């Protein structure tokens, strides 16, 4: 009997916390959310026509071109002069490069013993 009495008290407390107006409001909000979700699902599951898909692709390409143009505007300008012909090569540098090339000795042959 004590269990029924405690259960009855708990049920009364729950009924005090959740009045009928709050339950109706919650049900209305839930049904609105379910309706919205069904609309989103219907849109996602519908197939685009060829014209719609073409328009979407054109819009995507336009957005990409716009983003690329904005990115290119932020890049610094690159000089257009060719610097390779304007820098003279000194005779000393050429001589040093030739001497270094002559100093390179060939690898020892495999028949020669290696020194320890």
PDB file of C-alpha atoms in Angstrom:
ATOM      1  CA  UNK A   1       0.000   0.000   0.000  1.00  0.00           C
ATOM      2  CA  UNK A   2       2.913   2.303   0.737  1.00  0.00           C
ATOM      3  CA  UNK A   3       4.197   1.836  -2.824  1.00  0.00           C
ATOM      4  CA  UNK A   4       0.893   2.925  -4.327  1.00  0.00           C
ATOM      5  CA  UNK A   5       0.784   5.937  -2.052  1.00  0.00           C
ATOM      6  CA  UNK A   6       4.325   7.002  -3.013  1.00  0.00           C
ATOM      7  CA  UNK A   7       3.577   6.434  -6.697  1.00  0.00           C
ATOM      8  CA  UNK A   8       0.459   8.553  -6.422  1.00  0.00           C
ATOM      9  CA  UNK A   9       2.439  11.365  -4.763  1.00  0.00           C
ATOM     10  CA  UNK A  10       5.092  11.261  -7.494  1.00  0.00           C
ATOM     11  CA  UNK A  11       2.416  11.374 -10.188  1.00  0.00           C
ATOM     12  CA  UNK A  12       0.776  14.402  -8.527  1.00  0.00           C
ATOM     13  CA  UNK A  13       4.146  16.211  -8.408  1.00  0.00           C
ATOM     14  CA  UNK A  14       4.762  15.475 -12.098  1.00  0.00           C
ATOM     15  CA  UNK A  15       1.318  16.783 -12.995  1.00  0.00           C
ATOM     16  CA  UNK A  16       2.043  20.006 -11.097  1.00  0.00           C
ATOM     17  CA  UNK A  17       5.304  20.517 -13.015  1.00  0.00           C
ATOM     18  CA  UNK A  18       3.792  19.756 -16.428  1.00  0.00           C
ATOM     19  CA  UNK A  19       0.540  21.588 -16.896  1.00  0.00           C
ATOM     20  CA  UNK A  20      -1.643  21.051 -19.928  1.00  0.00           C
ATOM     21  CA  UNK A  21      -0.676  24.344 -21.611  1.00  0.00           C
ATOM     22  CA  UNK A  22       3.038  23.493 -21.555  1.00  0.00           C
ATOM     23  CA  UNK A  23       2.369  20.040 -23.014  1.00  0.00           C
ATOM     24  CA  UNK A  24       0.238  21.501 -25.829  1.00  0.00           C
ATOM     25  CA  UNK A  25       2.929  24.102 -26.562  1.00  0.00           C
ATOM     26  CA  UNK A  26       5.601  21.399 -26.668  1.00  0.00           C
ATOM     27  CA  UNK A  27       3.481  19.252 -28.995  1.00  0.00           C
ATOM     28  CA  UNK A  28       2.913  22.217 -31.341  1.00  0.00           C
ATOM     29  CA  UNK A  29       6.642  23.022 -31.460  1.00  0.00           C
ATOM     30  CA  UNK A  30       7.429  19.379 -32.105  1.00  0.00           C
ATOM     31  CA  UNK A  31       4.917  19.136 -34.946  1.00  0.00           C
ATOM     32  CA  UNK A  32       6.337  22.334 -36.508  1.00  0.00           C
ATOM     33  CA  UNK A  33       9.841  20.892 -36.319  1.00  0.00           C
ATOM     34  CA  UNK A  34       8.680  17.597 -37.854  1.00  0.00           C
ATOM     35  CA  UNK A  35       6.931  19.463 -40.689  1.00  0.00           C
ATOM     36  CA  UNK A  36      10.058  21.528 -41.377  1.00  0.00           C
ATOM     37  CA  UNK A  37      12.213  18.398 -41.388  1.00  0.00           C
ATOM     38  CA  UNK A  38       9.840  16.716 -43.841  1.00  0.00           C
ATOM     39  CA  UNK A  39      10.106  19.714 -46.188  1.00  0.00           C
ATOM     40  CA  UNK A  40      13.909  19.608 -46.025  1.00  0.00           C
ATOM     41  CA  UNK A  41      13.895  15.868 -46.687  1.00  0.00           C
ATOM     42  CA  UNK A  42      11.572  16.308 -49.667  1.00  0.00           C
ATOM     43  CA  UNK A  43      13.875  18.940 -51.154  1.00  0.00           C
ATOM     44  CA  UNK A  44      16.944  16.802 -50.621  1.00  0.00           C
ATOM     45  CA  UNK A  45      15.325  13.737 -52.164  1.00  0.00           C
ATOM     46  CA  UNK A  46      13.942  15.523 -55.216  1.00  0.00           C
ATOM     47  CA  UNK A  47      15.930  15.286 -58.430  1.00  0.00           C
ATOM     48  CA  UNK A  48      16.998  18.426 -60.248  1.00  0.00           C
ATOM     49  CA  UNK A  49      15.985  18.867 -63.845  1.00  0.00           C
ATOM     50  CA  UNK A  50      18.709  19.307 -66.442  1.00  0.00           C
ATOM     51  CA  UNK A  51      17.998  23.057 -66.579  1.00  0.00           C
ATOM     52  CA  UNK A  52      18.147  23.384 -62.799  1.00  0.00           C
ATOM     53  CA  UNK A  53      21.393  21.445 -62.653  1.00  0.00           C
ATOM     54  CA  UNK A  54      22.885  23.606 -65.415  1.00  0.00           C
ATOM     55  CA  UNK A  55      21.907  26.763 -63.514  1.00  0.00           C
ATOM     56  CA  UNK A  56      23.455  25.400 -60.329  1.00  0.00           C
ATOM     57  CA  UNK A  57      26.699  24.571 -62.154  1.00  0.00           C
ATOM     58  CA  UNK A  58      26.790  28.042 -63.754  1.00  0.00           C
ATOM     59  CA  UNK A  59      26.258  29.651 -60.357  1.00  0.00           C
ATOM     60  CA  UNK A  60      29.009  27.501 -58.857  1.00  0.00           C
ATOM     61  CA  UNK A  61      31.417  28.468 -61.648  1.00  0.00           C
ATOM     62  CA  UNK A  62      30.555  32.151 -61.169  1.00  0.00           C
ATOM     63  CA  UNK A  63      31.209  31.881 -57.430  1.00  0.00           C
ATOM     64  CA  UNK A  64      34.533  30.142 -58.088  1.00  0.00           C
ATOM     65  CA  UNK A  65      35.564  32.826 -60.596  1.00  0.00           C
ATOM     66  CA  UNK A  66      34.629  35.563 -58.135  1.00  0.00           C
ATOM     67  CA  UNK A  67      36.608  33.925 -55.333  1.00  0.00           C
ATOM     68  CA  UNK A  68      39.608  33.454 -57.633  1.00  0.00           C
ATOM     69  CA  UNK A  69      39.467  37.098 -58.744  1.00  0.00           C
ATOM     70  CA  UNK A  70      39.386  38.267 -55.122  1.00  0.00           C
ATOM     71  CA  UNK A  71      42.324  36.001 -54.315  1.00  0.00           C
ATOM     72  CA  UNK A  72      44.331  37.265 -57.306  1.00  0.00           C
ATOM     73  CA  UNK A  73      43.717  40.881 -56.279  1.00  0.00           C
ATOM     74  CA  UNK A  74      45.444  40.212 -52.959  1.00  0.00           C
ATOM     75  CA  UNK A  75      48.549  38.723 -54.594  1.00  0.00           C
ATOM     76  CA  UNK A  76      51.531  41.037 -55.186  1.00  0.00           C
ATOM     77  CA  UNK A  77      52.477  42.040 -58.724  1.00  0.00           C
ATOM     78  CA  UNK A  78      55.317  40.062 -60.261  1.00  0.00           C
ATOM     79  CA  UNK A  79      58.064  41.978 -62.116  1.00  0.00           C
ATOM     80  CA  UNK A  80      58.022  41.402 -65.858  1.00  0.00           C
ATOM     81  CA  UNK A  81      61.743  41.991 -66.521  1.00  0.00           C
ATOM     82  CA  UNK A  82      64.043  39.071 -67.272  1.00  0.00           C
ATOM     83  CA  UNK A  83      66.916  39.238 -64.785  1.00  0.00           C
ATOM     84  CA  UNK A  84      69.000  36.411 -66.208  1.00  0.00           C
ATOM     85  CA  UNK A  85      70.434  38.591 -69.002  1.00  0.00           C
ATOM     86  CA  UNK A  86      71.011  41.653 -66.841  1.00  0.00           C
ATOM     87  CA  UNK A  87      73.432  40.003 -64.379  1.00  0.00           C
ATOM     88  CA  UNK A  88      76.961  39.750 -65.844  1.00  0.00           C
ATOM     89  CA  UNK A  89      79.031  36.673 -65.058  1.00  0.00           C
ATOM     90  CA  UNK A  90      82.498  37.571 -63.804  1.00  0.00           C
ATOM     91  CA  UNK A  91      85.594  35.941 -65.274  1.00  0.00           C
ATOM     92  CA  UNK A  92      86.729  34.903 -61.788  1.00  0.00           C
ATOM     93  CA  UNK A  93      83.498  33.021 -61.224  1.00  0.00           C
ATOM     94  CA  UNK A  94      83.841  31.182 -64.522  1.00  0.00           C
ATOM     95  CA  UNK A  95      87.452  30.296 -63.703  1.00  0.00           C
ATOM     96  CA  UNK A  96      86.453  28.988 -60.248  1.00  0.00           C
ATOM     97  CA  UNK A  97      83.712  26.835 -61.730  1.00  0.00           C
ATOM     98  CA  UNK A  98      86.136  25.390 -64.302  1.00  0.00           C
ATOM     99  CA  UNK A  99      88.744  24.624 -61.625  1.00  0.00           C
ATOM    100  CA  UNK A 100      86.163  22.927 -59.458  1.00  0.00           C
ATOM    101  CA  UNK A 101      85.085  20.799 -62.387  1.00  0.00           C
ATOM    102  CA  UNK A 102      88.707  19.752 -63.027  1.00  0.00           C
ATOM    103  CA  UNK A 103      89.321  18.957 -59.329  1.00  0.00           C
ATOM    104  CA  UNK A 104      86.651  16.303 -59.277  1.00  0.00           C
ATOM    105  CA  UNK A 105      88.492  13.020 -59.454  1.00  0.00           C
ATOM    106  CA  UNK A 106      86.940   9.868 -60.879  1.00  0.00           C
ATOM    107  CA  UNK A 107      85.765   7.155 -58.498  1.00  0.00           C
ATOM    108  CA  UNK A 108      88.283   4.381 -57.749  1.00  0.00           C
ATOM    109  CA  UNK A 109      87.850   1.221 -59.749  1.00  0.00           C
ATOM    110  CA  UNK A 110      86.341  -1.774 -58.007  1.00  0.00           C
ATOM    111  CA  UNK A 111      89.504  -3.849 -58.398  1.00  0.00           C
ATOM    112  CA  UNK A 112      91.521  -1.504 -56.178  1.00  0.00           C
ATOM    113  CA  UNK A 113      91.544  -2.468 -52.475  1.00  0.00           C
ATOM    114  CA  UNK A 114      90.005   0.035 -50.096  1.00  0.00           C
ATOM    115  CA  UNK A 115      92.279   1.516 -47.457  1.00  0.00           C
ATOM    116  CA  UNK A 116      91.291   1.044 -43.837  1.00  0.00           C
TER     117      UNK A 116
END
